[in-house]
Short mmCIF file of C-alpha atoms in Angstrom, two decimals:
data_model
loop_
_atom_site.label_atom_id
_atom_site.label_comp_id
_atom_site.label_asym_id
_atom_site.label_seq_id
_atom_site.Cartn_x
_atom_site.Cartn_y
_atom_site.Cartn_z
CA MET A 49 -13.96 1.77 -19.37
CA ASN A 50 -16.54 0.22 -16.98
CA ARG A 51 -14.99 -3.13 -17.31
CA LEU A 52 -11.33 -1.53 -15.94
CA HIS A 53 -13.12 -0.20 -13.23
CA GLU A 54 -14.25 -3.32 -11.96
CA ALA A 55 -11.27 -4.99 -12.32
CA LEU A 56 -9.51 -2.51 -10.03
CA ASN A 57 -11.81 -2.13 -7.90
CA PHE A 58 -11.65 -6.24 -7.78
CA CYS A 59 -7.79 -6.36 -7.54
CA ILE A 60 -8.07 -4.21 -4.75
CA ARG A 61 -10.96 -6.00 -2.43
CA HIS A 62 -9.38 -9.37 -2.80
CA GLN A 63 -5.39 -7.89 -1.92
CA THR A 64 -4.49 -11.22 -3.77
CA ILE A 65 -1.57 -11.76 -5.71
CA LEU A 66 -3.90 -10.62 -8.79
CA GLY A 67 -4.08 -6.95 -6.91
CA TYR A 68 -0.43 -6.29 -5.37
CA SER A 69 0.72 -6.89 -9.58
CA PHE A 70 -2.02 -4.96 -10.33
CA VAL A 71 -0.94 -1.97 -8.51
CA SER A 72 2.91 -2.65 -8.92
CA LEU A 73 3.02 -2.78 -12.56
CA LEU A 74 0.90 0.36 -13.10
CA THR A 75 3.42 2.16 -10.48
CA ALA A 76 6.10 0.85 -12.52
CA ALA A 77 4.45 2.01 -16.17
CA GLY A 78 3.86 5.90 -13.99
CA GLN A 79 7.68 5.36 -12.82
CA HIS A 80 8.78 4.96 -16.63
CA ILE A 81 6.61 7.75 -17.57
CA PHE A 82 7.44 10.09 -14.44
CA SER A 83 11.62 9.69 -15.43
CA SER A 84 10.91 9.95 -19.35
CA VAL A 85 8.99 13.22 -18.49
CA VAL A 86 9.33 14.79 -15.68
CA PHE A 87 12.90 14.29 -14.31
CA LYS A 88 16.43 16.11 -15.96
CA CYS A 89 19.19 16.15 -14.10
CA PRO A 90 20.44 19.58 -12.80
CA CYS A 91 24.33 18.34 -13.99
CA ASN A 92 25.96 20.07 -10.61
CA SER A 93 25.78 20.83 -7.53
CA GLY A 94 22.16 19.67 -6.71
CA ASN A 95 22.51 16.60 -8.03
CA MET A 96 22.63 14.07 -4.76
CA VAL A 97 18.88 16.47 -3.57
CA TYR A 98 17.10 16.68 -6.68
CA GLY A 99 18.47 12.36 -7.52
CA CYS A 100 16.67 11.30 -3.97
CA SER A 101 13.84 13.58 -3.94
CA PHE A 102 12.60 11.40 -7.69
CA LEU A 103 13.82 8.47 -5.61
CA LEU A 104 12.56 8.70 -2.19
CA VAL A 105 9.42 11.44 -2.37
CA PRO A 106 7.79 9.85 -4.74
CA ALA A 107 8.03 6.50 -3.04
CA PHE A 108 7.26 8.28 0.68
CA ILE A 109 3.67 9.77 -1.35
CA LEU A 110 2.61 6.93 -2.33
CA LEU A 111 3.05 4.95 0.96
CA LEU A 112 1.09 7.97 2.78
CA PHE A 113 -1.85 6.71 -0.29
CA GLY A 114 -1.48 3.45 0.05
CA TYR A 115 -2.77 3.73 3.83
CA MET A 116 -5.68 6.61 3.27
CA VAL A 117 -6.92 3.82 0.71
CA ASN A 118 -6.46 0.69 3.03
CA THR A 119 -10.13 0.12 4.65
CA ARG A 120 -8.61 -2.10 7.59
CA MET A 121 -7.03 0.87 8.21
CA TRP A 122 -9.89 3.34 8.60
CA HIS A 123 -12.09 0.55 10.46
CA TRP A 124 -9.25 0.30 12.85
CA LEU A 125 -9.12 4.11 13.67
CA THR A 126 -12.14 4.61 13.30
CA GLY A 127 -14.06 6.32 17.01
CA SER A 128 -10.70 4.21 18.84
CA CYS A 129 -9.65 7.48 20.71
CA SER A 130 -13.67 7.84 22.03
CA ARG A 131 -14.54 3.64 22.35
CA GLU A 132 -13.74 1.44 25.39
CA LYS A 133 -9.61 -0.19 25.03
CA GLU A 134 -11.12 -3.56 24.88
CA CYS A 135 -8.24 -4.35 22.51
CA GLY A 136 -5.57 -1.89 23.06
CA THR A 137 -2.91 -3.70 23.47
CA CYS A 138 0.52 -3.78 21.90
CA VAL A 139 0.35 -7.02 20.07
CA TYR A 140 -2.97 -6.14 19.44
CA PHE A 141 -1.53 -3.25 17.66
CA CYS A 142 0.96 -5.14 15.66
CA GLN A 143 -1.52 -7.27 14.48
CA VAL A 144 -3.42 -4.34 12.78
CA LEU A 145 -0.76 -1.77 11.82
CA VAL A 146 2.12 -4.57 10.23
CA PRO A 147 -1.13 -6.63 7.91
CA VAL A 148 -1.61 -2.73 6.50
CA THR A 149 1.86 -1.50 6.35
CA VAL A 150 2.55 -4.92 3.96
CA ARG A 151 -0.30 -3.65 2.01
CA ALA A 152 0.29 -0.39 1.68
CA SER A 153 4.17 -0.66 1.09
CA VAL A 154 3.67 -2.68 -2.25
CA ALA A 155 3.85 0.67 -4.74
CA PRO A 156 6.22 3.03 -2.70
CA LEU A 157 9.02 -0.61 -3.16
CA THR A 158 7.93 -1.12 -6.28
CA TRP A 159 8.76 2.28 -7.72
CA ILE A 160 12.38 2.65 -5.53
CA ALA A 161 13.27 -1.01 -7.23
CA VAL A 162 12.01 0.24 -10.34
CA ALA A 163 13.62 3.66 -10.62
CA LEU A 164 17.18 1.62 -9.33
CA LEU A 165 16.68 -0.37 -12.38
CA GLY A 166 16.27 2.37 -14.57
CA ASP A 167 19.37 4.42 -12.87
CA ASP A 168 18.71 7.38 -13.99
CA PHE A 169 16.93 9.12 -10.06
CA TYR A 170 20.45 6.94 -8.65
CA GLU A 171 23.13 7.54 -11.49
CA CYS A 172 21.55 11.30 -11.28
CA ALA A 173 21.97 11.59 -6.94
CA VAL A 174 25.81 9.61 -6.74
CA SER A 175 26.91 12.35 -8.90
CA GLY A 176 27.18 14.21 -6.84
CA SER A 177 27.71 12.83 -3.83
CA SER A 178 31.18 13.14 -1.69
CA LEU A 179 31.34 9.49 -1.96
CA THR A 180 32.08 9.21 -5.28
CA LYS A 181 34.19 12.22 -5.09
CA ARG A 182 36.50 10.51 -3.05
CA LEU A 183 36.29 7.33 -4.99
CA PHE A 184 36.75 8.53 -7.97
CA CYS A 185 38.58 12.25 -7.62
CA LYS A 186 41.82 11.57 -6.42
CA ASP A 187 43.99 13.82 -8.14
CA ASP A 188 42.21 16.33 -10.09
CA GLU A 189 39.91 17.22 -7.35
CA THR A 190 37.97 21.04 -8.70
CA ASP A 191 38.36 19.30 -12.31
CA CYS A 192 36.90 15.63 -11.67
CA GLN A 193 34.31 17.05 -9.74
CA LYS A 194 32.72 18.88 -12.18
CA LYS A 195 32.73 16.62 -14.51
CA LEU A 196 31.07 13.80 -12.31
CA PHE A 197 28.27 16.94 -11.82
CA GLU A 198 27.69 16.78 -15.45
CA ILE A 199 27.90 12.21 -16.43
CA PRO A 200 23.97 12.47 -16.36
CA CYS A 201 23.81 15.33 -18.82
CA ASP A 202 26.70 14.98 -20.99
CA LYS A 203 26.44 12.00 -23.42
CA GLU A 204 30.39 12.82 -24.88
CA LEU A 205 32.13 13.71 -21.69
CA SER A 206 29.67 10.47 -20.45
CA ALA A 207 31.51 8.47 -22.98
CA GLN A 208 35.46 9.72 -22.28
CA LEU A 209 33.72 8.51 -18.11
CA SER A 210 32.78 5.37 -19.66
CA LYS A 211 34.05 3.37 -16.80
CA GLU A 212 32.26 5.50 -14.70
CA ARG A 213 29.08 6.12 -15.35
CA LEU A 214 29.24 2.57 -16.23
CA SER A 215 29.87 1.42 -13.00
CA LEU A 216 27.12 3.52 -11.16
CA GLN A 217 24.95 1.91 -13.78
CA ALA A 218 25.49 -1.39 -12.17
CA GLN A 219 25.58 -0.29 -9.18
CA SER A 220 22.26 1.26 -9.45
CA GLN A 221 20.67 -1.78 -10.84
CA LEU A 222 22.34 -4.13 -8.56
CA ILE A 223 20.87 -2.67 -5.87
CA GLY A 224 17.66 -3.04 -6.88
CA TRP A 225 17.87 -6.50 -7.91
CA PHE A 226 18.92 -7.17 -4.25
CA LEU A 227 16.03 -5.15 -3.21
CA ILE A 228 13.87 -6.87 -5.31
CA ALA A 229 15.24 -10.61 -3.94
CA SER A 230 14.77 -9.32 -0.29
CA ILE A 231 11.29 -8.50 -1.27
CA VAL A 232 10.50 -11.77 -2.41
CA THR A 233 12.59 -13.74 0.12
CA VAL A 234 10.92 -11.57 3.00
CA ALA A 235 7.20 -11.96 2.15
CA LEU A 236 7.62 -16.09 1.00
CA ILE A 237 9.50 -16.30 4.74
CA SER A 238 6.85 -14.21 6.00
CA LYS A 239 3.84 -16.17 4.96
CA CYS A 240 5.21 -19.40 5.67
CA VAL A 241 5.76 -18.47 9.29
CA SER A 242 2.00 -16.77 9.31
CA ARG A 243 0.75 -20.09 8.09
CA CYS A 244 2.38 -21.97 10.16
CA CYS A 245 1.24 -20.62 12.89
CA SER A 246 -2.28 -20.23 11.81
CA SER A 247 -5.10 -21.84 13.90
CA PHE A 248 -6.75 -22.57 10.70
CA GLY A 249 -5.89 -25.31 8.00
CA TYR A 250 -6.05 -24.92 4.32
CA LEU A 251 -8.87 -25.67 3.19
CA GLN A 252 -10.61 -23.65 6.47
CA HIS A 253 -8.32 -20.71 5.90
CA ARG A 254 -9.87 -20.89 1.56
CA PHE A 255 -13.07 -21.42 3.53
CA TRP A 256 -12.64 -17.94 5.63
CA LYS A 257 -11.41 -16.15 2.84
CA THR A 258 -14.28 -16.77 0.48
CA TYR A 259 -17.22 -16.18 3.38
CA SER A 260 -15.23 -12.97 4.01
CA GLU A 261 -15.29 -11.72 0.65
CA GLU A 262 -19.24 -12.49 0.65
CA GLU A 263 -20.19 -11.43 3.40
CA LYS A 264 -18.53 -8.15 2.66
CA GLU A 265 -20.87 -8.79 -0.35
CA VAL A 266 -23.98 -8.66 1.24
CA PHE A 267 -23.22 -6.27 3.56
CA LYS A 268 -23.01 -3.84 0.99
CA THR A 269 -25.95 -5.12 -0.53
CA LYS A 270 -28.11 -5.03 2.86
CA ALA A 271 -27.05 -1.82 3.70
CA LYS A 272 -28.40 -0.02 1.33
CA GLU A 273 -30.98 -1.76 0.60
CA HIS A 274 -32.01 -0.38 4.57
CA ALA A 275 -30.84 2.90 4.00
CA ILE A 276 -32.52 3.49 1.18
CA LYS A 277 -36.25 2.71 2.70
CA LEU A 278 -34.47 4.51 6.04
CA ALA A 279 -34.15 7.51 3.84
CA GLU A 280 -37.60 7.08 2.08
CA ARG A 281 -39.41 6.66 5.05
CA ASN A 282 -37.73 10.37 6.36
CA THR A 283 -38.04 12.03 3.18
CA ASN A 284 -42.19 10.82 2.66
CA CYS A 285 -41.87 12.41 6.76
CA PHE A 286 -41.05 15.43 5.46
CA PHE A 287 -43.44 15.87 3.07
CA LYS A 288 -46.14 14.80 3.30
CA ALA A 289 -45.85 16.42 7.75
CA THR A 290 -46.66 12.75 9.28
CA ASP A 291 -44.91 11.31 12.00
CA PRO A 292 -42.16 8.32 11.18
CA ALA A 293 -43.46 5.20 11.17
CA PRO A 294 -41.23 2.34 13.52
CA PHE A 295 -37.99 1.21 11.44
CA PRO A 296 -35.63 -1.60 12.79
CA THR A 297 -32.31 -0.23 12.85
CA PRO A 298 -28.96 -1.58 14.92
CA SER A 299 -28.47 -0.04 17.89
CA GLU A 300 -24.45 1.90 18.60
CA GLU A 301 -23.90 -0.19 20.18
CA GLU A 302 -24.81 -3.09 17.69
CA TRP A 303 -22.69 -1.47 15.33
CA ARG A 304 -19.82 -0.80 17.85
CA LYS A 305 -19.44 -4.90 18.45
CA ILE A 306 -19.25 -5.54 14.66
CA SER A 307 -17.05 -2.89 14.47
CA TRP A 308 -13.46 -4.53 16.54
CA LEU A 309 -10.65 -6.01 14.33
CA CYS A 310 -9.37 -7.94 17.99
CA THR A 311 -8.73 -11.53 17.28
CA PHE A 312 -10.64 -14.35 18.46
CA ASP A 313 -9.53 -17.58 21.02
CA SER A 314 -8.83 -20.45 18.56
CA GLN A 315 -11.42 -22.15 20.14
CA GLU A 316 -14.58 -19.64 19.04
CA VAL A 317 -14.57 -20.61 15.21
CA TYR A 318 -15.52 -16.84 14.23
CA TYR A 319 -15.03 -15.88 11.04
CA ASP A 320 -15.40 -12.09 11.46
CA MET A 321 -17.39 -9.47 13.75
CA ILE A 322 -20.47 -10.31 12.26
CA HIS A 323 -20.40 -14.14 12.49
CA LYS A 324 -19.38 -13.91 16.72
CA TYR A 325 -22.69 -11.07 16.99
CA ALA A 326 -24.84 -13.40 14.65
CA SER A 327 -23.98 -16.52 16.88
#
């Protein structure tokens, strides 16, 4: 269990392809269980709302959860209303928000793609839409509409209306594959453009990634050690009723200097704000 927790933390912390794959696999498994156990199409006039709710609402919740667990999001927001707007330009806003949104979108897009490939949600939603009624119910609209409502639930009726059912399944799967292909294409193009516009070379970029990961680990360790020593000093002063000994700790201004998420001048090779502060 501890190893699984460590692997999950590793994937989330490093935000690598392995991490995205793990999140996608976990979301796909959750979607499969959710659709098998929870989802029950009402097979009436509420098909459209019910199917769309299961297709889109969980994806929206996963998007919000992706924002919540993204440390870069909170790094950017914390204190942003009270500090001076040194980096408050529209370009800076986009440089921070776009990567955060991309990372937060992995799980919701996976949910939608897997749900479309599974076709249950789509079939339920489309069987209750007015567009489907116009396409398949040209002669007897009332009786045909009722049959369309019951397609996701009635197996015998599904066999009788096999053409309509296969059509809905095919539509769902085609849209799912198109969505997956579009996501992969956009991701590849975005990665290529960002690398082409980067001021770093390939090896320097790998070094920067390694440095960032190691700096986070060292900072976490040192911050914990510093906090423990400060807590011990203050606790000892309380129980022994003595004056506290001098204890050097970063000032508010120093904390502020290392808390920005600004981009730097390409001529200044700083890999992080702590690197810039130390230099």
